[in-house]
CSV table of C-alpha atoms (C1' of nucleotides) in Angstrom, one decimal:
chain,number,residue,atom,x,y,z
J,297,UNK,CA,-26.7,27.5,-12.9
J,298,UNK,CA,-27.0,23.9,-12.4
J,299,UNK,CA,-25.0,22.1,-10.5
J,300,UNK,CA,-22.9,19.1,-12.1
J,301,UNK,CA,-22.7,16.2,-10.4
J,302,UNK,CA,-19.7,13.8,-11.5
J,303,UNK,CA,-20.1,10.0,-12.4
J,304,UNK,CA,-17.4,8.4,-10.6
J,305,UNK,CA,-17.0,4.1,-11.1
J,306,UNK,CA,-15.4,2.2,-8.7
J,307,UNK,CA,-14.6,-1.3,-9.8
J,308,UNK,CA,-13.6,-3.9,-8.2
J,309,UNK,CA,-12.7,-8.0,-9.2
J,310,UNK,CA,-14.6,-10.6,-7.3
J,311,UNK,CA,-12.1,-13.2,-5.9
J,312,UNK,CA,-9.8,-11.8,-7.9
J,313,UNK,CA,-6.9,-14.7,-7.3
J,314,UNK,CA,-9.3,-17.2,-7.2
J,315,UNK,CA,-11.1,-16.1,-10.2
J,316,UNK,CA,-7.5,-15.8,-12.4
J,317,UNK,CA,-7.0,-19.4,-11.5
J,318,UNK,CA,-10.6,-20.7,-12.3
J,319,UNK,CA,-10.1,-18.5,-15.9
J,320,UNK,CA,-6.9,-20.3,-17.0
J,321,UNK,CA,-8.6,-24.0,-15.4
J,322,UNK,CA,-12.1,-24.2,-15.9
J,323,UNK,CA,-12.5,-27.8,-13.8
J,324,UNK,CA,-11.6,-25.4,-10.5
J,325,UNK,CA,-15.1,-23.3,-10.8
J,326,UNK,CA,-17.0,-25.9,-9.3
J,327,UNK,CA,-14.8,-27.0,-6.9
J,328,UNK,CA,-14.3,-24.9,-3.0
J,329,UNK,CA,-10.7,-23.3,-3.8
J,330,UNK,CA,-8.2,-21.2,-1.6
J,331,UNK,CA,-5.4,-19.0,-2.9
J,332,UNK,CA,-2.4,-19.0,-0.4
J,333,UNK,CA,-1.0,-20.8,3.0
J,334,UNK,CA,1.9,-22.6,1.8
J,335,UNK,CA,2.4,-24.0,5.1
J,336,UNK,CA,0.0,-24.7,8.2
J,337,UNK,CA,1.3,-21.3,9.7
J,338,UNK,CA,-0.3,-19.5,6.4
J,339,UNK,CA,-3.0,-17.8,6.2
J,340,UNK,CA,-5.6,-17.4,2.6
J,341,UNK,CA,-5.5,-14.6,0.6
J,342,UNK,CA,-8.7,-15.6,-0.8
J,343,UNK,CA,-11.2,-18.0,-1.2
J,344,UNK,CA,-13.7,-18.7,-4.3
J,345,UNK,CA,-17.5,-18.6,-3.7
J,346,UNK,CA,-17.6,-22.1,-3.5
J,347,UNK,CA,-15.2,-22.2,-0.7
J,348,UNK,CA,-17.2,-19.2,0.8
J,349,UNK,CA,-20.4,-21.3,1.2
J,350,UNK,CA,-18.7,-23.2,4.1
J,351,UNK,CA,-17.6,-20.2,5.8
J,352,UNK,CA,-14.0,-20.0,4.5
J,353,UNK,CA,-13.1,-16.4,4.1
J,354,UNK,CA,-9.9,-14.3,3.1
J,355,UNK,CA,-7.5,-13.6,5.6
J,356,UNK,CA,-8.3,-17.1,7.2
J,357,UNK,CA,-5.8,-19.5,8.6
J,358,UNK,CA,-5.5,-22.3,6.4
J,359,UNK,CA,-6.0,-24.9,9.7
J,360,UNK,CA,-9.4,-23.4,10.1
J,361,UNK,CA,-10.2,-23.5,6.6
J,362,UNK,CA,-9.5,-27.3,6.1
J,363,UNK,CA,-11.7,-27.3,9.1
J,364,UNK,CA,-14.7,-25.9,7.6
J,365,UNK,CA,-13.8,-27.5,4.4
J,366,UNK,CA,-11.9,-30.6,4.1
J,367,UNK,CA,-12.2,-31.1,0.2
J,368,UNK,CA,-11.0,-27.3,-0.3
J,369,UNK,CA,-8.1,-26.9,-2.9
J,370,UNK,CA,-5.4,-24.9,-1.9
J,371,UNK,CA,-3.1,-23.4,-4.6
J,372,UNK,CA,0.4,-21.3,-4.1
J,373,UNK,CA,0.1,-17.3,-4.8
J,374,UNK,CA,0.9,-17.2,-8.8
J,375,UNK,CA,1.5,-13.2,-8.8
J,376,UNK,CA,2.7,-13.2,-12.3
J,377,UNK,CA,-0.9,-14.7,-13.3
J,378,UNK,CA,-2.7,-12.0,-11.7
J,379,UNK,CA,-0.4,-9.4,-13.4
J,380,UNK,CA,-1.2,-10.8,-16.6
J,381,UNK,CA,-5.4,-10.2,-15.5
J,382,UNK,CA,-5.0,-6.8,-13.9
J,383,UNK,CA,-3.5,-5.7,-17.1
J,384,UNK,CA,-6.3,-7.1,-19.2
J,385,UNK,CA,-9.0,-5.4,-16.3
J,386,UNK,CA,-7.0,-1.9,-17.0
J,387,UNK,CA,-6.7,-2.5,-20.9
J,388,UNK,CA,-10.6,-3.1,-21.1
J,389,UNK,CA,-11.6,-0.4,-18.6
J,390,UNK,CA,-8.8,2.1,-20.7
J,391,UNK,CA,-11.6,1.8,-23.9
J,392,UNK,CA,-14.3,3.5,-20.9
J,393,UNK,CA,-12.7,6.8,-19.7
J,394,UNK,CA,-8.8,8.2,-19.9
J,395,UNK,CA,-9.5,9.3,-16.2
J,396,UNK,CA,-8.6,5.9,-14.3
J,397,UNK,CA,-6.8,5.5,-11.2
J,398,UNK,CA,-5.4,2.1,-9.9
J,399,UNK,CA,-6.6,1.4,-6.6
J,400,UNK,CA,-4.7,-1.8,-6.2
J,401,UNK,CA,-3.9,-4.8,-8.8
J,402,UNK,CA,-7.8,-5.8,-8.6
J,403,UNK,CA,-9.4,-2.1,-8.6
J,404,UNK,CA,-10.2,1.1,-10.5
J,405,UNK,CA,-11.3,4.2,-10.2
J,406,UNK,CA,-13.5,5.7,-13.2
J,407,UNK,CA,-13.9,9.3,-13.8
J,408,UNK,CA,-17.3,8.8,-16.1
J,409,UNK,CA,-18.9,12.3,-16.2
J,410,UNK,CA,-17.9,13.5,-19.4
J,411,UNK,CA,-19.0,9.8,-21.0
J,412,UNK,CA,-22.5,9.5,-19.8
J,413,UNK,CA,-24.3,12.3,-22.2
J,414,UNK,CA,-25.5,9.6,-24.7
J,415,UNK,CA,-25.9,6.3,-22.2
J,416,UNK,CA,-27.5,6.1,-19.1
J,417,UNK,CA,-24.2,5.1,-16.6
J,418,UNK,CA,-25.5,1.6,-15.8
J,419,UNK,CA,-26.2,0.5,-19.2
J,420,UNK,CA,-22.5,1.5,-19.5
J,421,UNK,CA,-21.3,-0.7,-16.2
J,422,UNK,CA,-23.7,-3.7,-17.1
J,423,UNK,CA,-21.6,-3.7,-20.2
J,424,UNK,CA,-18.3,-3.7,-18.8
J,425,UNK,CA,-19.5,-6.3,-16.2
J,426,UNK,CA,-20.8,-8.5,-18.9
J,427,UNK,CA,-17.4,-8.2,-21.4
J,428,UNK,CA,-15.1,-8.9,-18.5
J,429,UNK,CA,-16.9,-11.7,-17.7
J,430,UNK,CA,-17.6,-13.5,-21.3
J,431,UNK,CA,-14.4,-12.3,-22.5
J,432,UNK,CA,-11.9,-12.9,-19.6
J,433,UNK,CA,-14.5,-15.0,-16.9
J,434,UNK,CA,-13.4,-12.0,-14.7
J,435,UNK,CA,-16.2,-11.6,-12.4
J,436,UNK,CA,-16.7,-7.9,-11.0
J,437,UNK,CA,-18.7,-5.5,-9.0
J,438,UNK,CA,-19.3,-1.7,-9.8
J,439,UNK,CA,-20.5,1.1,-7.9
J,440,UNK,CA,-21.5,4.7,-9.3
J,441,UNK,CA,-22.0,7.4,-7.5
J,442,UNK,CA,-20.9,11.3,-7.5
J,443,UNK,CA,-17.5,10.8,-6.0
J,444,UNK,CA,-14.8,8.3,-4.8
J,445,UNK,CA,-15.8,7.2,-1.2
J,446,UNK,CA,-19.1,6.6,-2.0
J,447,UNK,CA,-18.4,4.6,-5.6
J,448,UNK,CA,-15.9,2.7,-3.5
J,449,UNK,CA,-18.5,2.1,-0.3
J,450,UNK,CA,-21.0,1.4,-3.5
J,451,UNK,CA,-18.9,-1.7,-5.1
J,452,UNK,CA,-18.9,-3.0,-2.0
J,453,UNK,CA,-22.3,-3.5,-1.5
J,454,UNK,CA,-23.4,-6.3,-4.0
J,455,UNK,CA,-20.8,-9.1,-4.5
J,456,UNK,CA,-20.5,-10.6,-6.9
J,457,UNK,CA,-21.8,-9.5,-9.9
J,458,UNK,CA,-23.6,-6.3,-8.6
J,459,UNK,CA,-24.0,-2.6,-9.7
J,460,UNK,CA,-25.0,-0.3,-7.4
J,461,UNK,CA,-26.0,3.0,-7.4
J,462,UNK,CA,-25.1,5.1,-4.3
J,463,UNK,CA,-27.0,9.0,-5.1
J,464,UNK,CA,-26.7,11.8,-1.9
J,465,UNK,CA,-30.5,11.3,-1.8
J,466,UNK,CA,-30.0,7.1,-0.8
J,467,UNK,CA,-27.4,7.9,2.1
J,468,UNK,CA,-29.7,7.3,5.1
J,469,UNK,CA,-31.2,4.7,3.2
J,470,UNK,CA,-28.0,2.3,2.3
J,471,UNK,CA,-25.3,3.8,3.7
J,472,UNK,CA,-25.9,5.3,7.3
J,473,UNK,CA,-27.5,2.0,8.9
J,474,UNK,CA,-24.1,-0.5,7.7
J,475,UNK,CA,-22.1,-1.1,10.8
J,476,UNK,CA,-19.0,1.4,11.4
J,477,UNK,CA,-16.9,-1.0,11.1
J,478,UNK,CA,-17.8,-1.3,7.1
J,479,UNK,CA,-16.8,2.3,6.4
J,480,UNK,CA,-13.7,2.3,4.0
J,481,UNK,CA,-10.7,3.5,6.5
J,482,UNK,CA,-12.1,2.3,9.6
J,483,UNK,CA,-10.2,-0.7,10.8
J,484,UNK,CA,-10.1,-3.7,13.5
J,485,UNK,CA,-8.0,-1.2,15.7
J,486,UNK,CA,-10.3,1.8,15.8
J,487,UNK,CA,-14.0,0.5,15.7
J,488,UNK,CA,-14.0,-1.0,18.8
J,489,UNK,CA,-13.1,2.7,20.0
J,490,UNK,CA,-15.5,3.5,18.2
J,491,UNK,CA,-18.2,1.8,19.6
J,492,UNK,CA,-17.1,2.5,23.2
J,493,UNK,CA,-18.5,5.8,22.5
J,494,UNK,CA,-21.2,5.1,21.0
J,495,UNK,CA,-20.7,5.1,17.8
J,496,UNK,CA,-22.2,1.1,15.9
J,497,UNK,CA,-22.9,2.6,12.3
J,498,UNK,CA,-21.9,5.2,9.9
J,499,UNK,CA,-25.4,7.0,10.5
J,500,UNK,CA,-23.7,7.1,14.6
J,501,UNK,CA,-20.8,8.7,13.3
J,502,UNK,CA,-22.6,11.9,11.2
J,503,UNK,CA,-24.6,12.9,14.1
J,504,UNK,CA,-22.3,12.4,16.8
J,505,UNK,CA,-21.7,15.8,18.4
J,506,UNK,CA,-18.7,15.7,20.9
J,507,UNK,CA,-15.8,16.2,18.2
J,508,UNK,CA,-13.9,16.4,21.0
J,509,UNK,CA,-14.1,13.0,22.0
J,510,UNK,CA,-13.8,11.8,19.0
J,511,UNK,CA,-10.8,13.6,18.6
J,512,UNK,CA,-9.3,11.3,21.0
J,513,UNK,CA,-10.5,8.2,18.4
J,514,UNK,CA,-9.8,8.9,15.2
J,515,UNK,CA,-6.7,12.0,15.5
J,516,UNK,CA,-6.7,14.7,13.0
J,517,UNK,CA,-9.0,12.9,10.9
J,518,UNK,CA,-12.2,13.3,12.7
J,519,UNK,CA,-13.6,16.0,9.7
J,520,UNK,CA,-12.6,13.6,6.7
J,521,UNK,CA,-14.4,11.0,8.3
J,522,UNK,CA,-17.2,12.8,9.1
J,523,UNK,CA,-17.5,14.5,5.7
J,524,UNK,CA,-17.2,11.5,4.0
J,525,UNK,CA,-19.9,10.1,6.1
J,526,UNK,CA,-22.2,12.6,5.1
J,527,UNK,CA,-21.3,11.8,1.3
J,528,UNK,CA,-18.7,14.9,0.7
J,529,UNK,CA,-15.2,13.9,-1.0
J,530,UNK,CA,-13.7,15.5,-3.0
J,531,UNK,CA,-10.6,13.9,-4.3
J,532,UNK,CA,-10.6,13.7,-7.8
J,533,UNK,CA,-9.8,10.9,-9.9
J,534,UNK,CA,-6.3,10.7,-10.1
J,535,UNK,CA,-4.1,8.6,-13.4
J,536,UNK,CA,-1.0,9.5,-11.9
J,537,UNK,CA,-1.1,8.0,-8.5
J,538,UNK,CA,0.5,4.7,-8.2
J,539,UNK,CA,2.5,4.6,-11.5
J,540,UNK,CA,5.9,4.3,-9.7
J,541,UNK,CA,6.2,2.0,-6.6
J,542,UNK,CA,6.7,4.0,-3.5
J,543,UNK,CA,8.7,0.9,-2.2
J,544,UNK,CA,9.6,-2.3,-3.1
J,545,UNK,CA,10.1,-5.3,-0.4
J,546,UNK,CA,9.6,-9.0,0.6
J,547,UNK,CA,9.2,-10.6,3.5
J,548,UNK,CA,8.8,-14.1,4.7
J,549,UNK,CA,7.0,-16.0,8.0
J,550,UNK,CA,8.9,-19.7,8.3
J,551,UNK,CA,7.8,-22.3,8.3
J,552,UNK,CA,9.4,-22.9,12.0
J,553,UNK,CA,11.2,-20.2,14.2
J,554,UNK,CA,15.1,-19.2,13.4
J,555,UNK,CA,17.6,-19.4,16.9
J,556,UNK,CA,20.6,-19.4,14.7
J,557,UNK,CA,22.3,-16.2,13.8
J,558,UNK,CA,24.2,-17.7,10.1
J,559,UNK,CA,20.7,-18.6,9.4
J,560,UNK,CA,19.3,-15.2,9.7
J,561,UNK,CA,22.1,-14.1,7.5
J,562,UNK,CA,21.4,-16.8,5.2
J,563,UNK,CA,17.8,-15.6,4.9
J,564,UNK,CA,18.6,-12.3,4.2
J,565,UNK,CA,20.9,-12.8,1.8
J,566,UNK,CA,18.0,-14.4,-0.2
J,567,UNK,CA,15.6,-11.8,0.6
J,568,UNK,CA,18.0,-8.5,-0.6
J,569,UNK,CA,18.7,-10.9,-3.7
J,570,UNK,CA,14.8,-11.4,-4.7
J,571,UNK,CA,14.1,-7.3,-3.9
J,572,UNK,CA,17.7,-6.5,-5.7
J,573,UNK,CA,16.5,-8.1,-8.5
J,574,UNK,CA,12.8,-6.6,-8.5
J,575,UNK,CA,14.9,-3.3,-8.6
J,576,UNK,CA,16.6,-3.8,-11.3
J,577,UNK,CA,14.2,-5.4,-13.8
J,578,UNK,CA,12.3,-2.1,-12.6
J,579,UNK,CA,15.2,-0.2,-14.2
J,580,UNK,CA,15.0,1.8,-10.4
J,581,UNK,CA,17.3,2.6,-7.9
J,582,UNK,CA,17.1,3.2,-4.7
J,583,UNK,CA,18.4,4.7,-1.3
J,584,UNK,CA,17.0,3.4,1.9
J,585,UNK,CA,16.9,0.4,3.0
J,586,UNK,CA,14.4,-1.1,5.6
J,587,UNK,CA,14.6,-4.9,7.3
J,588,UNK,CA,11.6,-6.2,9.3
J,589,UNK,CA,11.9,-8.5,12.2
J,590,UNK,CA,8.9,-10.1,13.6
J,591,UNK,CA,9.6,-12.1,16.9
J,592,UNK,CA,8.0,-15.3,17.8
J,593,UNK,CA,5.9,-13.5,20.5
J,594,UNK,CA,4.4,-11.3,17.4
J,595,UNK,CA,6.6,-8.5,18.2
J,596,UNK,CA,8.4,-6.4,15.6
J,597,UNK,CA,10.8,-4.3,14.8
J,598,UNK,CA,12.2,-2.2,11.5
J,599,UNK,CA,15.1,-0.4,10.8
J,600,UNK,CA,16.2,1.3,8.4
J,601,UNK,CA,18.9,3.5,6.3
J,602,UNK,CA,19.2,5.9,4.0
J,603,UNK,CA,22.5,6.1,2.3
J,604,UNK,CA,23.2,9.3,0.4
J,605,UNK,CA,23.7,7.8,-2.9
J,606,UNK,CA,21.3,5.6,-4.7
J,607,UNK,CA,22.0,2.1,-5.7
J,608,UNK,CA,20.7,-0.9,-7.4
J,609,UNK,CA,23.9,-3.1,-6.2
J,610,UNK,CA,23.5,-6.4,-4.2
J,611,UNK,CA,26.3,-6.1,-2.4
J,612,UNK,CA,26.0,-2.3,-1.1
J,613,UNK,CA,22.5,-3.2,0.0
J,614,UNK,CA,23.2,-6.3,1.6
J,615,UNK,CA,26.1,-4.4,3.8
J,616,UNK,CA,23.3,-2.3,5.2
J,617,UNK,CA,20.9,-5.1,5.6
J,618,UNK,CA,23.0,-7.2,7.8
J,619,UNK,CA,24.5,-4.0,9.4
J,620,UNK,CA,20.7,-3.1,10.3
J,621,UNK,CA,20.2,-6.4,11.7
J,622,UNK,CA,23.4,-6.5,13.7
J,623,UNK,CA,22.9,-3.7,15.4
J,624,UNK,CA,19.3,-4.9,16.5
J,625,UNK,CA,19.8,-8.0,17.1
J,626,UNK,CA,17.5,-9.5,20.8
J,627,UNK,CA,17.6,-13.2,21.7
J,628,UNK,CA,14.1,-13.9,20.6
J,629,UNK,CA,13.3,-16.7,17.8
J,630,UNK,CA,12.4,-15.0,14.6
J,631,UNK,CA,8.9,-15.9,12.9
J,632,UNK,CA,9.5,-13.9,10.3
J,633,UNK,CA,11.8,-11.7,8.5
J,634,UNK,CA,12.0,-9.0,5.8
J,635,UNK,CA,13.8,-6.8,3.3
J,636,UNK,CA,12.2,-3.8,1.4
J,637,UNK,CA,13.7,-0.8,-0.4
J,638,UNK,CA,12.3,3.0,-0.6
J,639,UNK,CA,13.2,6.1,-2.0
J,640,UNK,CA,12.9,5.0,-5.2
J,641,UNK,CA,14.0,6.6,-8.6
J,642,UNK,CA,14.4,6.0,-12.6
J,643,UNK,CA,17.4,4.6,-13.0
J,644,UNK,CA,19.2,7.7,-15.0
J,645,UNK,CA,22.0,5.3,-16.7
J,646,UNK,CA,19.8,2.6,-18.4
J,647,UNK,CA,18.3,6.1,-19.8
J,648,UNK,CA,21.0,7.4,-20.9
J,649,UNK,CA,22.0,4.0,-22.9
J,650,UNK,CA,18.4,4.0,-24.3
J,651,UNK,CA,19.2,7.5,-25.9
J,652,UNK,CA,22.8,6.8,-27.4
J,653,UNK,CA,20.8,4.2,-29.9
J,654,UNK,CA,18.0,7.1,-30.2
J,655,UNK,CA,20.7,9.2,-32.0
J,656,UNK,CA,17.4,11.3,-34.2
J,657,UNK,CA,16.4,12.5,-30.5
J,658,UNK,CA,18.4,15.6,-29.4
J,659,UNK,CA,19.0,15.1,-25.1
J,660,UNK,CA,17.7,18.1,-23.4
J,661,UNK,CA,18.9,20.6,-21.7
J,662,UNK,CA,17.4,18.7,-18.3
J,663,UNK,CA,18.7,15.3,-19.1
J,664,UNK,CA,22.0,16.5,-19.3
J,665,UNK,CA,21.6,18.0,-15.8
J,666,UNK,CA,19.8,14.8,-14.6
J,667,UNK,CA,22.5,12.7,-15.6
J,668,UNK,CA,25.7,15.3,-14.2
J,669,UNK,CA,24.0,15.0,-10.7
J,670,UNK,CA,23.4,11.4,-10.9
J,671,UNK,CA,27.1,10.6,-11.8
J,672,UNK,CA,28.0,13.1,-9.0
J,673,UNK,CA,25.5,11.2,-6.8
J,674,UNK,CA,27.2,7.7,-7.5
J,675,UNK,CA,31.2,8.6,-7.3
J,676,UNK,CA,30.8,10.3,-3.9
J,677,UNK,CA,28.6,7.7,-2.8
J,678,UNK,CA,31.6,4.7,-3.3
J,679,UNK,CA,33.1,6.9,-1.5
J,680,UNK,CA,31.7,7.2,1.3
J,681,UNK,CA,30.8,3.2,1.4
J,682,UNK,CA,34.6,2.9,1.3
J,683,UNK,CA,35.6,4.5,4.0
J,684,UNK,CA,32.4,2.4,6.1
J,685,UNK,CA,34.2,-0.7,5.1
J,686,UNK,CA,37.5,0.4,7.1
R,514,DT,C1',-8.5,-20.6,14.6
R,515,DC,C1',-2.5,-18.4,17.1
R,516,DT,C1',-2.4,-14.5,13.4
R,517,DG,C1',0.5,-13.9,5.1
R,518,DG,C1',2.6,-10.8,2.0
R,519,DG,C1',2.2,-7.0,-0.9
R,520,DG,C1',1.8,-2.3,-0.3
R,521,DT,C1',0.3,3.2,1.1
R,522,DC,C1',-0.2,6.9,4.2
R,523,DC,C1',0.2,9.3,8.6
R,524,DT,C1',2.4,11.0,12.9
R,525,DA,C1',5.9,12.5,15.8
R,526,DG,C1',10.5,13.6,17.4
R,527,DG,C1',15.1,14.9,16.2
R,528,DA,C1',18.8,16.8,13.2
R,529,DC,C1',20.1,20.3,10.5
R,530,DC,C1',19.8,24.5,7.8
R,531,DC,C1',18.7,29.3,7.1
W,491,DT,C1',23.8,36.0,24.1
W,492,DC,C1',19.7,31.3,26.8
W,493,DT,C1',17.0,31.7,22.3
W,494,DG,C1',12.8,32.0,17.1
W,495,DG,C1',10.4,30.0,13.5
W,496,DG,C1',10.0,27.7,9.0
W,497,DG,C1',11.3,24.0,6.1
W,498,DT,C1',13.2,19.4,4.9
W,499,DC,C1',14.9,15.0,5.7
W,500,DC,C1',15.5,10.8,8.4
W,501,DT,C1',13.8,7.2,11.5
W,502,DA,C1',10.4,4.3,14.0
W,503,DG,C1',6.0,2.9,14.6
W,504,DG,C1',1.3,2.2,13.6
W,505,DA,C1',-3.1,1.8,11.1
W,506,DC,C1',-5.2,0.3,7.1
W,507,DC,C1',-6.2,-2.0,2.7
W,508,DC,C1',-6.3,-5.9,-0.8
DNA sequence: TCTGGGGTCCTAGGACCC
DNA sequence: TCTGGGGTCCTAGGACCC
């Protein structure tokens, strides 16, 4: 029997802040623009191509950057912008396959075997490339190849604007000589081990023979890396990953070091207030709590609790938050500080209100149970908060 | 060039339960 | 009684990605 290879997409947005903002104004496409560092102690999130040409790159400190490129416009982080553009991308990339999995806000995953009977796969990307771009100005870059990793490793390889194909047979050709430190997973903290044993390029890391040294580099994940390497993954395309945020959280560097305690409270109390509220407009709650302290000597600390009730309330939150911070607290200024929530679920009461104006649909047998044990859930949790208080 | 803010996943030890 | 083995949850830290 033959063997069926799959058609896996990975796509990815060019610039993608940079490009939202040069969709909604067209006078910023030909002028070098930055998204992000509000204050000299930011960094970019990104940079358009114009910017690029003078060696401004994401991730850069926004000193440098003027550096490089005094006329380069720097514009605030509009998230709600690049909301509205990510949900476009997914909407167009829906009418392509029903196998799509987010990646992040600017990338998808495309399960495209069962599609490509009648159209060769590229004629299929250079059409999506070309509708996101006259219809949206959303430049992007797509790989295809037989399976995640290596659409992913694909995309990467022609920006912006590019297609590439990445077949088994092209491995030692375009994938094996790129430098280790371009292999999806491998970060700033492990290549350098990496390369102390030898190891400069991918094409290193699938004939490398002394697992047991590299055991001591990469952990438990020495045979995903290496199977990747060689072009083997087999995660599948997955819609259901990423639906639900694992956690939700904000955090903030200032613009000059905190000394004084009441203003550490101050900034927490904003903090839990903007993450409260992200919590509830996700009709979620939640039941731990994590704060992040980052010292002015770069160190950091979190904490965190889980309670044994979930919440969505300010003020129960907040208790823990300043609890978590008072019992941690050094005499170090603080650069930065931060609030997120986890252990996140539906919350069962808006449901429940959504159903008594439903009255055609009968509640199930389940629902009933879901909403006994979440009533449960919340009396003896005030309960217990109670008796913290005293 | 002194290093953002949003996340996910993994590891490892300890508590606790059966 | 001197001691097990599996499973789950919690907490802290770290690596990585966009």
């Amino acid at each position: 029997m033959e063997k069926k290879y799959r058609i896996i997409f990975h796509i990815d947005l060019n610039a993608f802040f940079a490009s939202c903002e040069m969709a909604e104004d067209e006078s910023l496409i030909k002028i070098p623009l930055g998204i992000g560092g509000s204050s000299n102690r930011g960094v970019l999130t990104t940079a358009n191509y114009v910017a690029r040409k003078y060696g401004v790159s994401s991730g850069m400190n926004v000193v440098e950057a003027k550096r490089l490129c005094p006329s380069i416009l720097l514009l605030p982080v509009n998230f709600a912008l690049y909301q509205k553009y990510s949900q476009i991308f997914f909407n167009l990339l829906s009418e392509y396959s029903d196998i799509i999995e987010k990646g992040s806000i600017d990338e998808g995953y495309l399960d495209m075997t069962d599609m490509s009977e009648e159209v060769h796969p590229v004629e299929i990307a250079e059409e999506i490339q070309k509708r996101l771009l006259n219809e949206f100005k959303l430049p992007v870059s797509i790989g295809i190849a037989p399976n995640m990793f290596l659409a992913k490793m694909a995309s990467d390889m022609k920006k912006p604007l590019g297609i590439t194909v990445l077949r088994k047979r092209d491995l030692a050709e375009k994938l094996w000589p790129l430098p280790i430190e371009d292999m999806y997973g491998i970060g700033k903290k492990t290549y350098p081990n990496l390369k102390l044993i030898g190891i400069n390029t991918i094409g290193d890391l699938v004939n490398y023979e002394d697992h047991k040294k590299l055991k001591l580099v990469l952990g438990n994940r020495v045979k995903e890396f290496i199977e990747k390497a060689k072009g083997t993954d087999n995660r599948t395309v997955d819609p259901h990953r990423y639906v639900e945020y694992k956690s939700i959280g904000t955090s903030q560097t200032y613009a000059t070091d905190i000394y004084e305690y009441q203003t550490v409270l101050t900034k927490l109390v904003s903090l839990t207030k903007k993450v409260v509220n992200r919590v509830i407009k996700d009709e979620s709650v939640v039941k731990t709590i994590n704060i992040q302290v980052r010292y002015s000597d770069f160190t950091q600390i979190n904490r965190s609790k889980t309670l044994d009730f979930y919440t969505d309330n300010f003020f129960e939150i907040y208790q823990i938050v300043e609890q978590l911070y008072d019992d941690n607290q050094s005499d170090l200024p603080i650069r930065l500080l931060g609030v997120s929530v986890s252990n996140i679920k539906p919350n069962v009461n808006n449901f429940r209100q959504i159903n008594i104006f439903d009255v055609s649909k009968e509640v199930t047998k389940e629902e009933k149970v879901i909403k006994m044990l979440n009533n449960i859930n919340v009396t003896y949790g005030n309960k217990i908060i109670k008796k913290g208080i005293k």
